[in-house]
mmCIF file of N, CA and C in Angstrom:
data_model
loop_
_atom_site.group_PDB
_atom_site.id
_atom_site.type_symbol
_atom_site.label_atom_id
_atom_site.label_comp_id
_atom_site.label_asym_id
_atom_site.label_seq_id
_atom_site.Cartn_x
_atom_site.Cartn_y
_atom_site.Cartn_z
ATOM 1 N N MET A 1 203.459 174.613 76.819
ATOM 2 C CA MET A 1 202.307 175.491 76.695
ATOM 3 C C MET A 1 202.748 176.953 76.591
ATOM 4 N N ASN A 2 203.858 177.287 77.250
ATOM 5 C CA ASN A 2 204.366 178.647 77.167
ATOM 6 C C ASN A 2 204.660 179.027 75.715
ATOM 7 N N GLY A 3 205.214 178.095 74.956
ATOM 8 C CA GLY A 3 205.501 178.350 73.544
ATOM 9 C C GLY A 3 204.241 178.585 72.728
ATOM 10 N N VAL A 4 203.208 177.817 73.020
ATOM 11 C CA VAL A 4 201.929 177.976 72.315
ATOM 12 C C VAL A 4 201.339 179.354 72.614
ATOM 13 N N LEU A 5 201.437 179.786 73.869
ATOM 14 C CA LEU A 5 200.923 181.105 74.229
ATOM 15 C C LEU A 5 201.726 182.216 73.567
ATOM 16 N N TRP A 6 203.035 182.026 73.448
ATOM 17 C CA TRP A 6 203.859 183.012 72.740
ATOM 18 C C TRP A 6 203.457 183.089 71.267
ATOM 19 N N ILE A 7 203.237 181.938 70.657
ATOM 20 C CA ILE A 7 202.829 181.916 69.244
ATOM 21 C C ILE A 7 201.473 182.592 69.074
ATOM 22 N N ALA A 8 200.520 182.258 69.950
ATOM 23 C CA ALA A 8 199.189 182.867 69.871
ATOM 24 C C ALA A 8 199.283 184.378 70.055
ATOM 25 N N SER A 9 200.096 184.818 71.005
ATOM 26 C CA SER A 9 200.271 186.261 71.214
ATOM 27 C C SER A 9 200.906 186.916 69.993
ATOM 28 N N GLY A 10 201.875 186.246 69.400
ATOM 29 C CA GLY A 10 202.536 186.785 68.210
ATOM 30 C C GLY A 10 201.600 186.895 67.026
ATOM 31 N N VAL A 11 200.775 185.862 66.836
ATOM 32 C CA VAL A 11 199.806 185.891 65.734
ATOM 33 C C VAL A 11 198.810 187.031 65.939
ATOM 34 N N LEU A 12 198.274 187.132 67.156
ATOM 35 C CA LEU A 12 197.330 188.217 67.443
ATOM 36 C C LEU A 12 197.988 189.586 67.266
ATOM 37 N N ALA A 13 199.212 189.713 67.748
ATOM 38 C CA ALA A 13 199.909 190.992 67.620
ATOM 39 C C ALA A 13 200.125 191.354 66.156
ATOM 40 N N ALA A 14 200.519 190.376 65.341
ATOM 41 C CA ALA A 14 200.744 190.650 63.915
ATOM 42 C C ALA A 14 199.444 191.062 63.231
ATOM 43 N N VAL A 15 198.363 190.359 63.543
ATOM 44 C CA VAL A 15 197.071 190.680 62.933
ATOM 45 C C VAL A 15 196.635 192.085 63.336
ATOM 46 N N PHE A 16 196.698 192.382 64.633
ATOM 47 C CA PHE A 16 196.223 193.682 65.091
ATOM 48 C C PHE A 16 197.128 194.822 64.659
ATOM 49 N N LEU A 17 198.412 194.590 64.589
ATOM 50 C CA LEU A 17 199.305 195.626 64.098
ATOM 51 C C LEU A 17 198.990 195.941 62.637
ATOM 52 N N GLY A 18 198.803 194.902 61.837
ATOM 53 C CA GLY A 18 198.465 195.098 60.429
ATOM 54 C C GLY A 18 197.126 195.779 60.231
ATOM 55 N N VAL A 19 196.119 195.320 60.950
ATOM 56 C CA VAL A 19 194.779 195.893 60.813
ATOM 57 C C VAL A 19 194.755 197.322 61.345
ATOM 58 N N GLY A 20 195.456 197.553 62.449
ATOM 59 C CA GLY A 20 195.500 198.903 63.010
ATOM 60 C C GLY A 20 196.163 199.888 62.072
ATOM 61 N N ILE A 21 197.277 199.493 61.482
ATOM 62 C CA ILE A 21 197.958 200.372 60.521
ATOM 63 C C ILE A 21 197.077 200.606 59.300
ATOM 64 N N MET A 22 196.388 199.561 58.860
ATOM 65 C CA MET A 22 195.508 199.696 57.706
ATOM 66 C C MET A 22 194.385 200.705 57.983
ATOM 67 N N LYS A 23 193.857 200.707 59.209
ATOM 68 C CA LYS A 23 192.745 201.596 59.545
ATOM 69 C C LYS A 23 193.164 203.055 59.686
ATOM 70 N N LEU A 24 194.428 203.348 59.550
ATOM 71 C CA LEU A 24 194.871 204.735 59.567
ATOM 72 C C LEU A 24 194.609 205.435 58.235
ATOM 73 N N GLN A 25 194.144 204.683 57.230
ATOM 74 C CA GLN A 25 193.793 205.250 55.927
ATOM 75 C C GLN A 25 192.474 206.029 56.038
ATOM 76 N N PRO A 26 192.167 206.867 55.059
ATOM 77 C CA PRO A 26 190.875 207.573 55.069
ATOM 78 C C PRO A 26 189.700 206.592 55.055
ATOM 79 N N LYS A 27 188.617 206.982 55.707
ATOM 80 C CA LYS A 27 187.433 206.131 55.832
ATOM 81 C C LYS A 27 186.898 205.701 54.463
ATOM 82 N N GLU A 28 186.870 206.627 53.517
ATOM 83 C CA GLU A 28 186.321 206.324 52.204
ATOM 84 C C GLU A 28 187.104 205.192 51.523
ATOM 85 N N LYS A 29 188.402 205.220 51.680
ATOM 86 C CA LYS A 29 189.240 204.189 51.084
ATOM 87 C C LYS A 29 188.995 202.830 51.750
ATOM 88 N N LEU A 30 188.787 202.832 53.064
ATOM 89 C CA LEU A 30 188.519 201.586 53.784
ATOM 90 C C LEU A 30 187.192 200.975 53.358
ATOM 91 N N VAL A 31 186.163 201.809 53.271
ATOM 92 C CA VAL A 31 184.839 201.315 52.876
ATOM 93 C C VAL A 31 184.868 200.823 51.432
ATOM 94 N N ALA A 32 185.574 201.553 50.565
ATOM 95 C CA ALA A 32 185.670 201.140 49.162
ATOM 96 C C ALA A 32 186.423 199.826 49.001
ATOM 97 N N SER A 33 187.324 199.534 49.951
ATOM 98 C CA SER A 33 188.088 198.289 49.846
ATOM 99 C C SER A 33 187.331 197.092 50.414
ATOM 100 N N GLY A 34 186.104 197.311 50.895
ATOM 101 C CA GLY A 34 185.283 196.185 51.333
ATOM 102 C C GLY A 34 185.012 196.121 52.818
ATOM 103 N N LEU A 35 185.507 197.062 53.590
ATOM 104 C CA LEU A 35 185.255 197.065 55.030
ATOM 105 C C LEU A 35 183.973 197.841 55.324
ATOM 106 N N HIS A 36 182.855 197.267 54.909
ATOM 107 C CA HIS A 36 181.562 197.952 55.007
ATOM 108 C C HIS A 36 181.088 198.126 56.441
ATOM 109 N N ALA A 37 181.600 197.324 57.356
ATOM 110 C CA ALA A 37 181.203 197.458 58.756
ATOM 111 C C ALA A 37 181.659 198.788 59.337
ATOM 112 N N LEU A 38 182.640 199.431 58.711
ATOM 113 C CA LEU A 38 183.144 200.707 59.212
ATOM 114 C C LEU A 38 182.303 201.899 58.763
ATOM 115 N N GLU A 39 181.330 201.672 57.890
ATOM 116 C CA GLU A 39 180.491 202.774 57.405
ATOM 117 C C GLU A 39 179.751 203.469 58.536
ATOM 118 N N ALA A 40 179.392 202.721 59.562
ATOM 119 C CA ALA A 40 178.604 203.281 60.658
ATOM 120 C C ALA A 40 179.442 204.109 61.625
ATOM 121 N N PHE A 41 180.756 204.102 61.473
ATOM 122 C CA PHE A 41 181.639 204.788 62.402
ATOM 123 C C PHE A 41 182.196 206.074 61.792
ATOM 124 N N SER A 42 182.438 207.048 62.645
ATOM 125 C CA SER A 42 183.034 208.309 62.181
ATOM 126 C C SER A 42 184.524 208.091 61.917
ATOM 127 N N PRO A 43 185.127 208.951 61.105
ATOM 128 C CA PRO A 43 186.567 208.827 60.865
ATOM 129 C C PRO A 43 187.398 208.903 62.149
ATOM 130 N N VAL A 44 186.968 209.727 63.092
ATOM 131 C CA VAL A 44 187.692 209.846 64.359
ATOM 132 C C VAL A 44 187.590 208.532 65.143
ATOM 133 N N ALA A 45 186.420 207.913 65.144
ATOM 134 C CA ALA A 45 186.252 206.631 65.843
ATOM 135 C C ALA A 45 187.114 205.549 65.201
ATOM 136 N N ILE A 46 187.203 205.562 63.882
ATOM 137 C CA ILE A 46 188.028 204.569 63.189
ATOM 138 C C ILE A 46 189.503 204.772 63.538
ATOM 139 N N LYS A 47 189.944 206.019 63.579
ATOM 140 C CA LYS A 47 191.344 206.292 63.952
ATOM 141 C C LYS A 47 191.596 205.882 65.410
ATOM 142 N N GLY A 48 190.631 206.137 66.282
ATOM 143 C CA GLY A 48 190.757 205.718 67.682
ATOM 144 C C GLY A 48 190.842 204.212 67.810
ATOM 145 N N LEU A 49 190.041 203.515 67.029
ATOM 146 C CA LEU A 49 190.089 202.061 67.019
ATOM 147 C C LEU A 49 191.438 201.577 66.495
ATOM 148 N N ALA A 50 191.963 202.253 65.485
ATOM 149 C CA ALA A 50 193.269 201.882 64.931
ATOM 150 C C ALA A 50 194.358 202.024 65.991
ATOM 151 N N VAL A 51 194.334 203.120 66.719
ATOM 152 C CA VAL A 51 195.331 203.336 67.769
ATOM 153 C C VAL A 51 195.184 202.273 68.865
ATOM 154 N N ALA A 52 193.947 201.965 69.243
ATOM 155 C CA ALA A 52 193.717 200.940 70.265
ATOM 156 C C ALA A 52 194.239 199.577 69.804
ATOM 157 N N GLU A 53 194.030 199.255 68.537
ATOM 158 C CA GLU A 53 194.497 197.973 68.010
ATOM 159 C C GLU A 53 196.025 197.912 67.968
ATOM 160 N N ILE A 54 196.658 199.011 67.583
ATOM 161 C CA ILE A 54 198.124 199.042 67.541
ATOM 162 C C ILE A 54 198.702 198.922 68.951
ATOM 163 N N LEU A 55 198.134 199.673 69.892
ATOM 164 C CA LEU A 55 198.612 199.589 71.272
ATOM 165 C C LEU A 55 198.357 198.208 71.866
ATOM 166 N N GLY A 56 197.222 197.613 71.532
ATOM 167 C CA GLY A 56 196.933 196.258 71.997
ATOM 168 C C GLY A 56 197.920 195.252 71.453
ATOM 169 N N ALA A 57 198.283 195.408 70.183
ATOM 170 C CA ALA A 57 199.271 194.509 69.570
ATOM 171 C C ALA A 57 200.609 194.630 70.280
ATOM 172 N N LEU A 58 201.020 195.848 70.563
ATOM 173 C CA LEU A 58 202.281 196.057 71.273
ATOM 174 C C LEU A 58 202.207 195.513 72.697
ATOM 175 N N GLY A 59 201.042 195.657 73.321
ATOM 176 C CA GLY A 59 200.848 195.165 74.685
ATOM 177 C C GLY A 59 200.850 193.660 74.806
ATOM 178 N N LEU A 60 200.600 192.971 73.716
ATOM 179 C CA LEU A 60 200.622 191.505 73.742
ATOM 180 C C LEU A 60 202.042 190.949 73.773
ATOM 181 N N VAL A 61 202.997 191.700 73.270
ATOM 182 C CA VAL A 61 204.344 191.149 73.092
ATOM 183 C C VAL A 61 205.410 191.892 73.892
ATOM 184 N N LEU A 62 205.420 193.207 73.807
ATOM 185 C CA LEU A 62 206.530 193.970 74.375
ATOM 186 C C LEU A 62 206.725 193.811 75.887
ATOM 187 N N PRO A 63 205.662 193.837 76.706
ATOM 188 C CA PRO A 63 205.909 193.680 78.147
ATOM 189 C C PRO A 63 206.590 192.349 78.488
ATOM 190 N N ALA A 64 206.181 191.281 77.848
ATOM 191 C CA ALA A 64 206.799 189.984 78.118
ATOM 192 C C ALA A 64 208.206 189.914 77.543
ATOM 193 N N LEU A 65 208.394 190.511 76.398
ATOM 194 C CA LEU A 65 209.700 190.486 75.754
ATOM 195 C C LEU A 65 210.752 191.203 76.600
ATOM 196 N N PHE A 66 210.357 192.321 77.204
ATOM 197 C CA PHE A 66 211.289 193.099 78.010
ATOM 198 C C PHE A 66 211.151 192.812 79.512
ATOM 199 N N ASP A 67 210.247 191.908 79.872
ATOM 200 C CA ASP A 67 210.010 191.518 81.264
ATOM 201 C C ASP A 67 209.720 192.729 82.160
ATOM 202 N N VAL A 68 208.852 193.606 81.658
ATOM 203 C CA VAL A 68 208.436 194.794 82.398
ATOM 204 C C VAL A 68 206.909 194.862 82.357
ATOM 205 N N ALA A 69 206.280 194.948 83.513
ATOM 206 C CA ALA A 69 204.811 195.054 83.616
ATOM 207 C C ALA A 69 204.121 193.959 82.798
ATOM 208 N N THR A 70 204.501 192.728 83.048
ATOM 209 C CA THR A 70 203.981 191.605 82.257
ATOM 210 C C THR A 70 202.481 191.394 82.422
ATOM 211 N N ILE A 71 201.873 192.000 83.423
ATOM 212 C CA ILE A 71 200.427 191.900 83.590
ATOM 213 C C ILE A 71 199.702 192.529 82.403
ATOM 214 N N LEU A 72 200.403 193.389 81.658
ATOM 215 C CA LEU A 72 199.781 194.034 80.498
ATOM 216 C C LEU A 72 199.483 193.056 79.367
ATOM 217 N N VAL A 73 200.170 191.917 79.331
ATOM 218 C CA VAL A 73 199.915 190.939 78.267
ATOM 219 C C VAL A 73 198.491 190.385 78.358
ATOM 220 N N PRO A 74 198.071 189.808 79.493
ATOM 221 C CA PRO A 74 196.690 189.326 79.536
ATOM 222 C C PRO A 74 195.654 190.450 79.523
ATOM 223 N N VAL A 75 196.005 191.606 80.074
ATOM 224 C CA VAL A 75 195.079 192.740 80.030
ATOM 225 C C VAL A 75 194.849 193.161 78.583
ATOM 226 N N SER A 76 195.932 193.217 77.806
ATOM 227 C CA SER A 76 195.803 193.546 76.377
ATOM 228 C C SER A 76 194.962 192.507 75.654
ATOM 229 N N ALA A 77 195.159 191.237 75.992
ATOM 230 C CA ALA A 77 194.384 190.168 75.352
ATOM 231 C C ALA A 77 192.895 190.325 75.644
ATOM 232 N N VAL A 78 192.556 190.655 76.880
ATOM 233 C CA VAL A 78 191.143 190.864 77.233
ATOM 234 C C VAL A 78 190.571 192.057 76.474
ATOM 235 N N CYS A 79 191.310 193.142 76.438
ATOM 236 C CA CYS A 79 190.840 194.342 75.730
ATOM 237 C C CYS A 79 190.638 194.067 74.242
ATOM 238 N N LEU A 80 191.568 193.345 73.641
ATOM 239 C CA LEU A 80 191.416 193.013 72.226
ATOM 240 C C LEU A 80 190.257 192.058 71.993
ATOM 241 N N ALA A 81 190.007 191.163 72.939
ATOM 242 C CA ALA A 81 188.840 190.269 72.815
ATOM 243 C C ALA A 81 187.549 191.091 72.814
ATOM 244 N N ILE A 82 187.507 192.125 73.629
ATOM 245 C CA ILE A 82 186.329 193.001 73.660
ATOM 246 C C ILE A 82 186.177 193.724 72.328
ATOM 247 N N VAL A 83 187.268 194.222 71.774
ATOM 248 C CA VAL A 83 187.230 194.880 70.462
ATOM 249 C C VAL A 83 186.718 193.891 69.406
ATOM 250 N N LEU A 84 187.169 192.659 69.481
ATOM 251 C CA LEU A 84 186.761 191.646 68.496
ATOM 252 C C LEU A 84 185.296 191.275 68.627
ATOM 253 N N VAL A 85 184.785 191.248 69.833
ATOM 254 C CA VAL A 85 183.347 190.997 70.006
ATOM 255 C C VAL A 85 182.561 192.139 69.367
ATOM 256 N N GLY A 86 183.047 193.363 69.549
ATOM 257 C CA GLY A 86 182.400 194.507 68.893
ATOM 258 C C GLY A 86 182.434 194.399 67.381
ATOM 259 N N ALA A 87 183.556 193.918 66.855
ATOM 260 C CA ALA A 87 183.659 193.733 65.399
ATOM 261 C C ALA A 87 182.676 192.668 64.917
ATOM 262 N N ALA A 88 182.550 191.592 65.669
ATOM 263 C CA ALA A 88 181.610 190.535 65.287
ATOM 264 C C ALA A 88 180.177 191.053 65.317
ATOM 265 N N VAL A 89 179.856 191.857 66.312
ATOM 266 C CA VAL A 89 178.515 192.442 66.402
ATOM 267 C C VAL A 89 178.271 193.389 65.229
ATOM 268 N N ALA A 90 179.269 194.188 64.880
ATOM 269 C CA ALA A 90 179.121 195.107 63.741
ATOM 270 C C ALA A 90 178.849 194.331 62.459
ATOM 271 N N HIS A 91 179.546 193.233 62.261
ATOM 272 C CA HIS A 91 179.305 192.402 61.068
ATOM 273 C C HIS A 91 177.918 191.763 61.125
ATOM 274 N N ALA A 92 177.530 191.288 62.282
ATOM 275 C CA ALA A 92 176.226 190.642 62.419
ATOM 276 C C ALA A 92 175.092 191.629 62.160
ATOM 277 N N ARG A 93 175.262 192.875 62.603
ATOM 278 C CA ARG A 93 174.224 193.889 62.349
ATOM 279 C C ARG A 93 174.044 194.154 60.862
ATOM 280 N N LEU A 94 175.109 193.989 60.113
ATOM 281 C CA LEU A 94 175.032 194.159 58.658
ATOM 282 C C LEU A 94 174.629 192.861 57.957
ATOM 283 N N LYS A 95 174.327 191.860 58.743
ATOM 284 C CA LYS A 95 173.974 190.527 58.242
ATOM 285 C C LYS A 95 175.123 189.911 57.435
ATOM 286 N N ASP A 96 176.336 190.287 57.799
ATOM 287 C CA ASP A 96 177.547 189.744 57.189
ATOM 288 C C ASP A 96 178.103 188.686 58.144
ATOM 289 N N TYR A 97 177.422 187.542 58.161
ATOM 290 C CA TYR A 97 177.779 186.500 59.118
ATOM 291 C C TYR A 97 179.122 185.854 58.785
ATOM 292 N N ARG A 98 179.470 185.800 57.528
ATOM 293 C CA ARG A 98 180.797 185.285 57.159
ATOM 294 C C ARG A 98 181.887 186.204 57.677
ATOM 295 N N GLY A 99 181.650 187.493 57.600
ATOM 296 C CA GLY A 99 182.622 188.466 58.088
ATOM 297 C C GLY A 99 182.786 188.422 59.596
ATOM 298 N N ALA A 100 181.806 187.879 60.299
ATOM 299 C CA ALA A 100 181.875 187.788 61.758
ATOM 300 C C ALA A 100 182.691 186.587 62.229
ATOM 301 N N ILE A 101 182.986 185.663 61.338
ATOM 302 C CA ILE A 101 183.693 184.447 61.746
ATOM 303 C C ILE A 101 185.119 184.757 62.195
ATOM 304 N N VAL A 102 185.836 185.551 61.436
ATOM 305 C CA VAL A 102 187.239 185.857 61.774
ATOM 306 C C VAL A 102 187.341 186.566 63.124
ATOM 307 N N PRO A 103 186.541 187.602 63.394
ATOM 308 C CA PRO A 103 186.636 188.217 64.723
ATOM 309 C C PRO A 103 186.307 187.246 65.864
ATOM 310 N N VAL A 104 185.374 186.355 65.649
ATOM 311 C CA VAL A 104 185.032 185.391 66.699
ATOM 312 C C VAL A 104 186.200 184.445 66.957
ATOM 313 N N VAL A 105 186.825 183.955 65.898
ATOM 314 C CA VAL A 105 187.976 183.054 66.058
ATOM 315 C C VAL A 105 189.130 183.786 66.743
ATOM 316 N N LEU A 106 189.407 185.003 66.324
ATOM 317 C CA LEU A 106 190.476 185.774 66.954
ATOM 318 C C LEU A 106 190.145 186.107 68.405
ATOM 319 N N ALA A 107 188.875 186.353 68.705
ATOM 320 C CA ALA A 107 188.469 186.614 70.090
ATOM 321 C C ALA A 107 188.724 185.386 70.962
ATOM 322 N N LEU A 108 188.432 184.216 70.433
ATOM 323 C CA LEU A 108 188.702 182.981 71.179
ATOM 324 C C LEU A 108 190.204 182.815 71.418
ATOM 325 N N LEU A 109 191.003 183.162 70.444
ATOM 326 C CA LEU A 109 192.454 183.095 70.601
ATOM 327 C C LEU A 109 192.926 184.096 71.666
ATOM 328 N N ALA A 110 192.352 185.286 71.666
ATOM 329 C CA ALA A 110 192.703 186.290 72.671
ATOM 330 C C ALA A 110 192.286 185.843 74.070
ATOM 331 N N VAL A 111 191.128 185.222 74.176
ATOM 332 C CA VAL A 111 190.673 184.699 75.473
ATOM 333 C C VAL A 111 191.610 183.585 75.943
ATOM 334 N N PHE A 112 192.077 182.765 75.027
ATOM 335 C CA PHE A 112 193.040 181.716 75.363
ATOM 336 C C PHE A 112 194.323 182.322 75.928
ATOM 337 N N VAL A 113 194.832 183.367 75.283
ATOM 338 C CA VAL A 113 196.041 184.036 75.768
ATOM 339 C C VAL A 113 195.781 184.638 77.147
ATOM 340 N N ALA A 114 194.652 185.288 77.322
ATOM 341 C CA ALA A 114 194.325 185.891 78.619
ATOM 342 C C ALA A 114 194.235 184.813 79.704
ATOM 343 N N TRP A 115 193.576 183.713 79.396
ATOM 344 C CA TRP A 115 193.463 182.616 80.364
ATOM 345 C C TRP A 115 194.842 182.099 80.757
ATOM 346 N N GLY A 116 195.674 181.851 79.765
ATOM 347 C CA GLY A 116 196.991 181.297 80.045
ATOM 348 C C GLY A 116 197.877 182.247 80.812
ATOM 349 N N ARG A 117 197.844 183.516 80.474
ATOM 350 C CA ARG A 117 198.746 184.481 81.102
ATOM 351 C C ARG A 117 198.223 185.003 82.439
ATOM 352 N N PHE A 118 196.919 184.990 82.641
ATOM 353 C CA PHE A 118 196.382 185.306 83.961
ATOM 354 C C PHE A 118 196.504 184.110 84.893
ATOM 355 N N GLY A 119 196.444 182.914 84.317
ATOM 356 C CA GLY A 119 196.364 181.705 85.111
ATOM 357 C C GLY A 119 197.648 180.917 85.237
ATOM 358 N N PRO A 120 197.605 179.679 84.783
ATOM 359 C CA PRO A 120 198.700 178.747 85.076
ATOM 360 C C PRO A 120 200.031 179.057 84.394
ATOM 361 N N TYR A 121 200.037 179.892 83.387
ATOM 362 C CA TYR A 121 201.282 180.158 82.646
ATOM 363 C C TYR A 121 201.656 181.639 82.686
ATOM 364 N N ALA A 122 201.373 182.258 83.819
ATOM 365 C CA ALA A 122 201.726 183.671 83.995
ATOM 366 C C ALA A 122 203.246 183.816 84.018
ATOM 367 N N PHE A 123 203.696 184.990 83.725
ATOM 368 C CA PHE A 123 205.145 185.250 83.673
ATOM 369 C C PHE A 123 205.741 185.310 85.066
#
């Protein structure tokens, strides 16, 4: 099970690192590329979200990798799950229910990592 949790953490970290780096682009470019849920947010909020996603991605892997402050792994997973619920709500408000599926699935994966690392498979 430890291996499964490592894989889940790695997948989440890769997704959030990629999405976070992508959100560092100008807002207009993001909206033009199809991320319409970001229209309601200011450029500063989008950059803040990008930084939070990048830090969350690093928090999923680095503490366990270096065996320092490993409690940050499940804490990061919980925080990212909250971000993903917000993303699903943003998509739902735009009536983009298909767009809400990916954040919901990723949120479930983050909750799984948090459960495993807070619970029976803590470091």
